[in-house]
Short mmCIF file of C-alpha atoms in Angstrom, two decimals:
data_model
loop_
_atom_site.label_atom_id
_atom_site.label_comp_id
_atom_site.label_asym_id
_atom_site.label_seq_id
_atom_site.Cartn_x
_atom_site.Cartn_y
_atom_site.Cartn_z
CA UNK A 5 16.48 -14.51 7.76
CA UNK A 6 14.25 -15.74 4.70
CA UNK A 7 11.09 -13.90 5.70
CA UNK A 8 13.19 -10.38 6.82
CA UNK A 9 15.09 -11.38 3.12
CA UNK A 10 11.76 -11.51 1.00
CA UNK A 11 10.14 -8.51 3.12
CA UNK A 12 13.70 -6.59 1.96
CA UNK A 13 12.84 -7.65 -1.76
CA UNK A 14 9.27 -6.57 -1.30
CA UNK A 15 10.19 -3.16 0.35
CA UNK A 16 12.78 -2.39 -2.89
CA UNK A 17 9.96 -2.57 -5.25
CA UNK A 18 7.16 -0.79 -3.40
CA UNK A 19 9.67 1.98 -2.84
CA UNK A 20 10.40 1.94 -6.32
CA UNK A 21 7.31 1.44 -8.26
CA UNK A 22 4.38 2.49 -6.15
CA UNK A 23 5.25 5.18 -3.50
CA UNK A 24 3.07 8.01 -3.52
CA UNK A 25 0.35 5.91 -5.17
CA UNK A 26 -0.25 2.82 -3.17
CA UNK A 27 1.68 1.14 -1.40
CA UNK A 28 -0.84 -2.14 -0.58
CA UNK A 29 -0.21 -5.27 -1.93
CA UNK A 30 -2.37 -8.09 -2.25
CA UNK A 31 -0.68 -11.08 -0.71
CA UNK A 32 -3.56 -13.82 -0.95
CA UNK A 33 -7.35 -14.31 -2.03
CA UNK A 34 -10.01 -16.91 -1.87
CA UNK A 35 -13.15 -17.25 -3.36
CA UNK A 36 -15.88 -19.81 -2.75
CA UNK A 37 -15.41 -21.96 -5.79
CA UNK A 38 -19.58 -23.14 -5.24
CA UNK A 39 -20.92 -19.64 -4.90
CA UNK A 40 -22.72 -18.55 -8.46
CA UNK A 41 -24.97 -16.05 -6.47
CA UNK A 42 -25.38 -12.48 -8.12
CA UNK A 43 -22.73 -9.89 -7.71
CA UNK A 44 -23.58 -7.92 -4.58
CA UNK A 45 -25.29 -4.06 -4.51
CA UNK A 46 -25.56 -3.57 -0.92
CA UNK A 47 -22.79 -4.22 1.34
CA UNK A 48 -22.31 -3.27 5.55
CA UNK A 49 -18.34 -2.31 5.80
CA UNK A 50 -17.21 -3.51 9.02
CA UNK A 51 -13.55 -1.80 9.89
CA UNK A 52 -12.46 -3.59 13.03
CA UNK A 53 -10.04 -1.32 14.30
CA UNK A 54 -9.42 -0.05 17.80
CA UNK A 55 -9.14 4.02 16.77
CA UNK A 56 -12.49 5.22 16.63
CA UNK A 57 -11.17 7.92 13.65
CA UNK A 58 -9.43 5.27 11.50
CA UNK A 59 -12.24 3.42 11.25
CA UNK A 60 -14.12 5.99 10.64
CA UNK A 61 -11.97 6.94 7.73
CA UNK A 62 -11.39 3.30 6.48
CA UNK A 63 -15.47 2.99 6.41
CA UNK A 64 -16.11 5.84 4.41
CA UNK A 65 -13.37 5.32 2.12
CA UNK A 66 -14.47 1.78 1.23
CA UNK A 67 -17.81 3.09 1.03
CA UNK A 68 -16.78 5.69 -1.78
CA UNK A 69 -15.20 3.38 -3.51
CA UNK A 70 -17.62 1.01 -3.66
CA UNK A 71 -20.07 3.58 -5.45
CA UNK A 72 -17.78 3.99 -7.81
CA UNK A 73 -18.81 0.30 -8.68
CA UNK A 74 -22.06 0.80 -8.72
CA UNK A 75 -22.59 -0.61 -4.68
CA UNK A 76 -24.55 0.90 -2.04
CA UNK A 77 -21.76 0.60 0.82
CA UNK A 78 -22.86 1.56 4.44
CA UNK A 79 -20.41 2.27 6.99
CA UNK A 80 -21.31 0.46 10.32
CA UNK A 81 -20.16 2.96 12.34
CA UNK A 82 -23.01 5.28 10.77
CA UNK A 83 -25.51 2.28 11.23
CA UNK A 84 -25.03 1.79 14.62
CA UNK A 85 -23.12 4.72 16.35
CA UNK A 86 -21.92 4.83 20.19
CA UNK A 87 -21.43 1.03 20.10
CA UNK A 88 -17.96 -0.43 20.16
CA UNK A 89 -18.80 -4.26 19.66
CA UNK A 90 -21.37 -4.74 17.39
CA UNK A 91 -24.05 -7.11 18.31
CA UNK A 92 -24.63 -9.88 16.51
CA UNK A 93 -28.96 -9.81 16.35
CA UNK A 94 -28.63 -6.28 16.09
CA UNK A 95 -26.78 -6.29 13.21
CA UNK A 96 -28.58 -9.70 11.23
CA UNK A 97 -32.26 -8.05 11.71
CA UNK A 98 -30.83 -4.35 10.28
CA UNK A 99 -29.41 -6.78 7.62
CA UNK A 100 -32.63 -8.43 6.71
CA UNK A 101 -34.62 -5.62 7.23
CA UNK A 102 -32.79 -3.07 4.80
CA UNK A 103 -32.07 -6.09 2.25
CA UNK A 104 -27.98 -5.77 2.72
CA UNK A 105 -26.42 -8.90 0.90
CA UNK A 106 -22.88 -8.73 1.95
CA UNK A 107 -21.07 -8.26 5.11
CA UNK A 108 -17.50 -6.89 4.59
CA UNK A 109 -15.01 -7.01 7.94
CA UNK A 110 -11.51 -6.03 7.68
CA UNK A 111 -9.15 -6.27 10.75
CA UNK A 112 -5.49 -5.63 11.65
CA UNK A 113 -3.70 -9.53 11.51
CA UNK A 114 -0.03 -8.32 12.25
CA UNK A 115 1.67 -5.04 12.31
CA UNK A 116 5.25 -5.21 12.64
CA UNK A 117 8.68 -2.69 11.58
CA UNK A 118 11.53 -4.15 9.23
CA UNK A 119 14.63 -2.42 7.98
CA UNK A 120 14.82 -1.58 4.50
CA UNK A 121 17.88 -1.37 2.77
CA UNK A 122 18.61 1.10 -0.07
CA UNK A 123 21.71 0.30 -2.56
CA UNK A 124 24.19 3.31 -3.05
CA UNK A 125 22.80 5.38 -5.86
CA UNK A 126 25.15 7.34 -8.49
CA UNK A 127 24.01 10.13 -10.24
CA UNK A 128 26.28 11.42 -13.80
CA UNK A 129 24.99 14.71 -14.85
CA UNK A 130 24.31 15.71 -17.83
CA UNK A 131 26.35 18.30 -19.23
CA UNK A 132 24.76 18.32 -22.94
CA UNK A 133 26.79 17.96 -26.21
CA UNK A 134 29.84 19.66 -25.44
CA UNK A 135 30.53 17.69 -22.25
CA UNK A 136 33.56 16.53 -23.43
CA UNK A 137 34.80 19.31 -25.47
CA UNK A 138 35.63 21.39 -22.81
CA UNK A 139 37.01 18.60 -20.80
CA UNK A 140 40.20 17.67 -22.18
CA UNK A 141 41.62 15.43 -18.98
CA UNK A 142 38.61 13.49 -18.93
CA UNK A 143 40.74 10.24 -19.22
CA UNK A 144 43.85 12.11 -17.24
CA UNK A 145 43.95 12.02 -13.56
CA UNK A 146 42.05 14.65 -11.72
CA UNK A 147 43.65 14.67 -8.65
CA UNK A 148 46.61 16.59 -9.19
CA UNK A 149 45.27 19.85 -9.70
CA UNK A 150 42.76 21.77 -7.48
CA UNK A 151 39.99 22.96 -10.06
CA UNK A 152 40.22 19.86 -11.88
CA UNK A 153 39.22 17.79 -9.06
CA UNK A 154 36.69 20.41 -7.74
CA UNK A 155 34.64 20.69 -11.23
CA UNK A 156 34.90 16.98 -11.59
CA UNK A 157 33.30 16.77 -7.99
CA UNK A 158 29.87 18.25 -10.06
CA UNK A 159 30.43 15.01 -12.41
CA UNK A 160 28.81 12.41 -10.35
CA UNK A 161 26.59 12.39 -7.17
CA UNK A 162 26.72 9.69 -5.35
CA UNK A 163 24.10 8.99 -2.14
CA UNK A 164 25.43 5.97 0.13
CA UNK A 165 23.61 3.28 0.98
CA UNK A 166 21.35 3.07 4.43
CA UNK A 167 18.82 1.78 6.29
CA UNK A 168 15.77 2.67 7.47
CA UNK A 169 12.57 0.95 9.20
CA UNK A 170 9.25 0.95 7.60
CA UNK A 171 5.87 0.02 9.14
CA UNK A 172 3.70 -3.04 7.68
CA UNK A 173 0.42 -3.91 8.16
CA UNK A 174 -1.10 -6.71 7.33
CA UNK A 175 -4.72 -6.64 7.28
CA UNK A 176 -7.64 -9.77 6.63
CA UNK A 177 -10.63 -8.66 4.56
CA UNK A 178 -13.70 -11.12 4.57
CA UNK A 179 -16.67 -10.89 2.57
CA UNK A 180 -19.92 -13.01 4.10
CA UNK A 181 -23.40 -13.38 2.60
CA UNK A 182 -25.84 -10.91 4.61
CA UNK A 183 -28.90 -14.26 3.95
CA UNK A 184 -27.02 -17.09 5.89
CA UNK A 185 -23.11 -15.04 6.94
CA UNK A 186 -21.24 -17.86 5.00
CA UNK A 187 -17.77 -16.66 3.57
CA UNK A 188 -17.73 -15.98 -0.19
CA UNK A 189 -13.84 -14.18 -0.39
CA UNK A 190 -11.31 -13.84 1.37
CA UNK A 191 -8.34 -11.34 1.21
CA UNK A 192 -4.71 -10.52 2.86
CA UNK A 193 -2.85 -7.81 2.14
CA UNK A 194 0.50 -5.77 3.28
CA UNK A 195 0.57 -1.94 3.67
CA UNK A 196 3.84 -0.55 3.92
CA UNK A 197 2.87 2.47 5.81
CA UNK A 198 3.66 6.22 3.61
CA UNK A 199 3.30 8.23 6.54
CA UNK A 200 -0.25 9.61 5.35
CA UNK A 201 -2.82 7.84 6.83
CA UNK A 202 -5.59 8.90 4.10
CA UNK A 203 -2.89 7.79 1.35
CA UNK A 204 -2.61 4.40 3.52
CA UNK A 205 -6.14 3.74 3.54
CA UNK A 206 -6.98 4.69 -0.31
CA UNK A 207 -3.87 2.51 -1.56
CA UNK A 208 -5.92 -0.68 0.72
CA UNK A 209 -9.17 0.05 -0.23
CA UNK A 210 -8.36 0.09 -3.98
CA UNK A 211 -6.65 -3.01 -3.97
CA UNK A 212 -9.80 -4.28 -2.33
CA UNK A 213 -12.17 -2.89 -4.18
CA UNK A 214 -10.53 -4.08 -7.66
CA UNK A 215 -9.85 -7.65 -6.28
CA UNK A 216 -13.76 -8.33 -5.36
CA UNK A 217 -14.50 -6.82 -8.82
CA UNK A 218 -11.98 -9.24 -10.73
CA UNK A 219 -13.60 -11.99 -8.67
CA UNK A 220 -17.04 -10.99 -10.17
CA UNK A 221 -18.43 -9.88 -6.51
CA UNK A 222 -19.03 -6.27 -6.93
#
C-alpha cells in the first residue's frame, strides 16, 4: 500500500506539472567519487531494448542531444547493424580504434501499470463585474424556480473524481570508461508513459543528458 501510495503522489504531480513536456523523473544517481578523468567527447549509446525501432529512436535521440553538449554520440545500432547482441571484442577494438571514451547502456529494469487517482475538480466561471448585479437570489435558494436553477447550473462545473491506469517505466542508465569499462555514473529513472513514444523518449533523454552534465561528465 506504501509504494502504490507514493507512486499515487508521484502520478498527481507529473500530471500536474510536467505533462506534455516530460514526464521522466530522475529517481537515483551515482557517480564515482575517485574518478577526476576529463569530461567525455565521444560516447557509444547502447539502448538495450528488445524493439528494433525504439531503440533505434532512443539511440538517435540521445545522440542529438548529446551534440547539443558538445559530444560526438554514436548510436550502436549504426556501428554495428544486423547484430542483436553485441559482442564484447567487437565492440572494445571499434572502441579503441575510433578513440570512444565512454560507453553509455540504458535498459528497461521494471515496467509495470498503477491507478492514478484524480480529486473532483470544480470549476466557477467567471461572469465579469456585473456577476452579481444581475443575480439578485444569489444567497436565496435556487431550487424553487426552473430558470433559476437552470442558469445557476452555468455557475459551477464540476468533473468527478476517477481513476485511470498509467504505464511506468523504469529504466537503468550506466556510463563506463571506453579505456578499462569501469562504471563512472549511474542513473534510474521513472517514465510515466504520455502515449507518444517520441515525447517518451525526449522527456528520458533530457533528464539524462542534463544529469551527466551536472555531474561534470559531458
Amino acid at each position: 500500500m506504501v509504494k502504490y501510495h507514493l507512486l499515487f503522489l508521484l502520478g498527481l504531480v507529473l500530471l500536474a506539472f510536467t505533462w506534455g513536456c516530460s514526464a521522466t523523473t530522475l529517481e537515483a544517481q551515482w557517480k564515482d567519487p575517485e574518478y577526476q578523468g576529463p569530461r567525455f567527447d565521444k560516447v557509444l549509446v547502447v539502448g538495450v531494448i528488445e524493439t528494433s525501432l525504439i531503440r533505434k529512436l532512443f539511440e538517435d535521440r540521445f545522440g542529438e542531444d548529446l551534440r547539443r553538449y558538445g559530444v560526438t554520440g554514436l548510436a550502436s545500432y549504426r556501428m554495428f547493424p544486423d547484430v542483436e547482441r553485441l559482442d564484447k571484442d567487437v565492440v572494445e577494438g571499434k572502441v579503441h580504434g575510433l578513440d570512444i571514451e565512454g560507453i553509455l547502456i540504458t535498459r528497461l529494469v521494471k515496467h509495470e501499470t498503477v491507478e492514478v487517482t484524480h480529486p473532483e475538480r470544480v470549476r466557477v466561471i467567471d461572469q465579469g463585474p456585473s456577476y452579481y448585479s444581475h443575480r439578485p437570489y444569489w444567497y436565496t435558494p435556487y431550487y424553487d424556480h426552473w430558470y433559476r436553477y437552470y442558469d445557476r447550473s452555468y455557475d459551477v462545473i464540476r468533473t468527478p473524481a476517477r481513476t485511470s491506469q498509467v504505464e511506468v517505466f523504469t529504466m537503468e542508465t550506466n556510463l563506463y570508461r571506453g579505456s578499462d569499462g569501469k562504471l563512472v555514473w549511474s542513473a534510474r529513472t521513472e517514465t510515466f508513459d504520455q502515449g507518444k513514444l517520441s515525447e517518451n523518449i525526449e522527456g528520458l533523454v533530457e533528464v539524462l543528458t542534463q544529469s551527466l552534465d551536472e555531474n561534470g561528465l559531458i
